[in-house]
Amino acid sequence: MKRSEHAATVVARLATDLFQAEASQDEAVNQLGRLAQTLTRSRRESGLSFTVGQAAFDALAEAVAAQVGAQRAMVALHEALADVKGNTSYRGVRMGGLEKSDEPIPRPRGLALVS
């Protein structure tokens, strides 16, 4: 296997695992949001006072903060990997999705009739 092919294989494997980890973190935040809704709805439907279960909401807030902190760490991981790539023989390997831009991708905003 040529050196460039090996580098592309390594980078592709790393990108796949990195993006799967990011997707898992997004899903965790989504699940925590659902849990917040369920806690609120359950308390209301049970006819419990607003003050009941505050410790559960406090713990959930800590879980959300921890997950957001983990996402912040993933941003730092991206930056660290970019440094590694820039300072090694991997700097020449182009892989779609690894070089992210601060500019948002333009999306069509028009409405369309769906029948």
PDB file of C-alpha atoms in Angstrom:
ATOM      1  CA  MET A   1       0.000   0.000   0.000  1.00  0.00           C
ATOM      2  CA  LYS A   2       1.354   3.390  -0.959  1.00  0.00           C
ATOM      3  CA  ARG A   3       2.042   5.901   1.777  1.00  0.00           C
ATOM      4  CA  SER A   4      -0.684   8.236   0.487  1.00  0.00           C
ATOM      5  CA  GLU A   5      -3.225   5.396   0.399  1.00  0.00           C
ATOM      6  CA  HIS A   6      -2.285   4.414   3.946  1.00  0.00           C
ATOM      7  CA  ALA A   7      -2.653   8.027   5.116  1.00  0.00           C
ATOM      8  CA  ALA A   8      -6.063   8.312   3.452  1.00  0.00           C
ATOM      9  CA  THR A   9      -7.183   5.075   5.140  1.00  0.00           C
ATOM     10  CA  VAL A  10      -6.035   6.289   8.562  1.00  0.00           C
ATOM     11  CA  VAL A  11      -7.696   9.677   8.145  1.00  0.00           C
ATOM     12  CA  ALA A  12     -10.942   8.119   6.861  1.00  0.00           C
ATOM     13  CA  ARG A  13     -11.133   5.759   9.845  1.00  0.00           C
ATOM     14  CA  LEU A  14     -10.448   8.622  12.238  1.00  0.00           C
ATOM     15  CA  ALA A  15     -13.057  10.837  10.551  1.00  0.00           C
ATOM     16  CA  THR A  16     -15.692   8.096  10.724  1.00  0.00           C
ATOM     17  CA  ASP A  17     -15.148   7.514  14.427  1.00  0.00           C
ATOM     18  CA  LEU A  18     -14.991  11.242  15.157  1.00  0.00           C
ATOM     19  CA  PHE A  19     -18.248  11.952  13.352  1.00  0.00           C
ATOM     20  CA  GLN A  20     -19.955   8.993  15.063  1.00  0.00           C
ATOM     21  CA  ALA A  21     -18.839  10.335  18.451  1.00  0.00           C
ATOM     22  CA  GLU A  22     -20.215  13.770  17.562  1.00  0.00           C
ATOM     23  CA  ALA A  23     -23.521  12.268  16.464  1.00  0.00           C
ATOM     24  CA  SER A  24     -23.710  10.383  19.766  1.00  0.00           C
ATOM     25  CA  GLN A  25     -23.176  13.602  21.667  1.00  0.00           C
ATOM     26  CA  ASP A  26     -25.908  15.348  19.684  1.00  0.00           C
ATOM     27  CA  GLU A  27     -28.241  12.454  20.427  1.00  0.00           C
ATOM     28  CA  ALA A  28     -27.379  12.635  24.142  1.00  0.00           C
ATOM     29  CA  VAL A  29     -28.317  16.334  24.240  1.00  0.00           C
ATOM     30  CA  ASN A  30     -31.523  15.500  22.386  1.00  0.00           C
ATOM     31  CA  GLN A  31     -32.381  12.755  24.905  1.00  0.00           C
ATOM     32  CA  LEU A  32     -31.671  15.055  27.844  1.00  0.00           C
ATOM     33  CA  GLY A  33     -34.055  17.605  26.342  1.00  0.00           C
ATOM     34  CA  ARG A  34     -36.733  14.943  26.034  1.00  0.00           C
ATOM     35  CA  LEU A  35     -36.106  13.923  29.635  1.00  0.00           C
ATOM     36  CA  ALA A  36     -36.596  17.536  30.760  1.00  0.00           C
ATOM     37  CA  GLN A  37     -39.937  17.601  28.964  1.00  0.00           C
ATOM     38  CA  THR A  38     -40.963  14.281  30.478  1.00  0.00           C
ATOM     39  CA  LEU A  39     -40.010  15.347  33.998  1.00  0.00           C
ATOM     40  CA  THR A  40     -42.023  18.537  33.663  1.00  0.00           C
ATOM     41  CA  ARG A  41     -45.040  16.822  32.104  1.00  0.00           C
ATOM     42  CA  SER A  42     -44.957  13.987  34.637  1.00  0.00           C
ATOM     43  CA  ARG A  43     -44.895  16.347  37.584  1.00  0.00           C
ATOM     44  CA  ARG A  44     -47.782  18.378  36.155  1.00  0.00           C
ATOM     45  CA  GLU A  45     -49.860  15.304  35.223  1.00  0.00           C
ATOM     46  CA  SER A  46     -49.285  13.842  38.684  1.00  0.00           C
ATOM     47  CA  GLY A  47     -50.649  17.001  40.258  1.00  0.00           C
ATOM     48  CA  LEU A  48     -47.440  17.569  42.206  1.00  0.00           C
ATOM     49  CA  SER A  49     -46.378  20.973  43.430  1.00  0.00           C
ATOM     50  CA  PHE A  50     -43.868  22.962  41.402  1.00  0.00           C
ATOM     51  CA  THR A  51     -41.424  22.594  44.300  1.00  0.00           C
ATOM     52  CA  VAL A  52     -41.501  18.779  44.269  1.00  0.00           C
ATOM     53  CA  GLY A  53     -38.575  17.103  42.532  1.00  0.00           C
ATOM     54  CA  GLN A  54     -36.333  20.131  42.256  1.00  0.00           C
ATOM     55  CA  ALA A  55     -33.320  17.941  43.078  1.00  0.00           C
ATOM     56  CA  ALA A  56     -34.061  15.904  39.952  1.00  0.00           C
ATOM     57  CA  PHE A  57     -34.139  19.044  37.813  1.00  0.00           C
ATOM     58  CA  ASP A  58     -30.887  20.236  39.398  1.00  0.00           C
ATOM     59  CA  ALA A  59     -29.229  16.899  38.599  1.00  0.00           C
ATOM     60  CA  LEU A  60     -30.546  17.067  35.028  1.00  0.00           C
ATOM     61  CA  ALA A  61     -29.112  20.575  34.664  1.00  0.00           C
ATOM     62  CA  GLU A  62     -25.722  19.211  35.763  1.00  0.00           C
ATOM     63  CA  ALA A  63     -26.007  16.412  33.193  1.00  0.00           C
ATOM     64  CA  VAL A  64     -26.802  18.909  30.433  1.00  0.00           C
ATOM     65  CA  ALA A  65     -23.889  21.121  31.481  1.00  0.00           C
ATOM     66  CA  ALA A  66     -21.573  18.109  31.459  1.00  0.00           C
ATOM     67  CA  GLN A  67     -22.731  17.108  27.986  1.00  0.00           C
ATOM     68  CA  VAL A  68     -22.221  20.636  26.667  1.00  0.00           C
ATOM     69  CA  GLY A  69     -18.753  20.529  28.212  1.00  0.00           C
ATOM     70  CA  ALA A  70     -18.096  17.279  26.360  1.00  0.00           C
ATOM     71  CA  GLN A  71     -19.123  18.950  23.110  1.00  0.00           C
ATOM     72  CA  ARG A  72     -16.735  21.805  23.877  1.00  0.00           C
ATOM     73  CA  ALA A  73     -14.000  19.194  24.335  1.00  0.00           C
ATOM     74  CA  MET A  74     -14.842  17.747  20.914  1.00  0.00           C
ATOM     75  CA  VAL A  75     -14.253  21.181  19.390  1.00  0.00           C
ATOM     76  CA  ALA A  76     -10.856  21.224  21.104  1.00  0.00           C
ATOM     77  CA  LEU A  77     -10.227  17.724  19.750  1.00  0.00           C
ATOM     78  CA  HIS A  78     -10.915  18.954  16.213  1.00  0.00           C
ATOM     79  CA  GLU A  79      -8.405  21.750  16.717  1.00  0.00           C
ATOM     80  CA  ALA A  80      -5.810  19.353  18.129  1.00  0.00           C
ATOM     81  CA  LEU A  81      -6.279  16.985  15.198  1.00  0.00           C
ATOM     82  CA  ALA A  82      -5.943  19.893  12.769  1.00  0.00           C
ATOM     83  CA  ASP A  83      -2.625  20.746  14.438  1.00  0.00           C
ATOM     84  CA  VAL A  84      -1.461  17.139  14.105  1.00  0.00           C
ATOM     85  CA  LYS A  85      -2.485  17.073  10.474  1.00  0.00           C
ATOM     86  CA  GLY A  86      -0.747  20.366   9.760  1.00  0.00           C
ATOM     87  CA  ASN A  87       2.512  19.254  11.367  1.00  0.00           C
ATOM     88  CA  THR A  88       2.800  15.759   9.889  1.00  0.00           C
ATOM     89  CA  SER A  89       2.817  14.014   6.559  1.00  0.00           C
ATOM     90  CA  TYR A  90      -0.989  13.890   6.784  1.00  0.00           C
ATOM     91  CA  ARG A  91      -1.226  17.605   5.858  1.00  0.00           C
ATOM     92  CA  GLY A  92      -1.608  16.689   2.197  1.00  0.00           C
ATOM     93  CA  VAL A  93      -4.518  14.320   2.746  1.00  0.00           C
ATOM     94  CA  ARG A  94      -7.872  15.882   1.808  1.00  0.00           C
ATOM     95  CA  MET A  95     -10.944  14.326   3.310  1.00  0.00           C
ATOM     96  CA  GLY A  96     -14.393  15.780   2.935  1.00  0.00           C
ATOM     97  CA  GLY A  97     -15.814  17.106   6.177  1.00  0.00           C
ATOM     98  CA  LEU A  98     -12.583  17.422   8.126  1.00  0.00           C
ATOM     99  CA  GLU A  99     -11.778  20.937   6.987  1.00  0.00           C
ATOM    100  CA  LYS A 100     -14.711  22.772   8.515  1.00  0.00           C
ATOM    101  CA  SER A 101     -15.460  26.396   7.889  1.00  0.00           C
ATOM    102  CA  ASP A 102     -16.873  28.989  10.248  1.00  0.00           C
ATOM    103  CA  GLU A 103     -19.108  30.111   7.385  1.00  0.00           C
ATOM    104  CA  PRO A 104     -22.491  28.358   7.354  1.00  0.00           C
ATOM    105  CA  ILE A 105     -23.417  26.336   4.309  1.00  0.00           C
ATOM    106  CA  PRO A 106     -26.044  28.251   2.322  1.00  0.00           C
ATOM    107  CA  ARG A 107     -29.374  26.499   2.406  1.00  0.00           C
ATOM    108  CA  PRO A 108     -32.389  27.188   0.181  1.00  0.00           C
ATOM    109  CA  ARG A 109     -34.969  29.135   2.153  1.00  0.00           C
ATOM    110  CA  GLY A 110     -37.886  29.138  -0.228  1.00  0.00           C
ATOM    111  CA  LEU A 111     -41.141  27.385   0.551  1.00  0.00           C
ATOM    112  CA  ALA A 112     -42.488  24.745  -1.745  1.00  0.00           C
ATOM    113  CA  LEU A 113     -45.960  23.326  -2.109  1.00  0.00           C
ATOM    114  CA  VAL A 114     -46.061  19.654  -1.180  1.00  0.00           C
ATOM    115  CA  SER A 115     -48.954  17.602  -2.400  1.00  0.00           C
TER     116      SER A 115
END
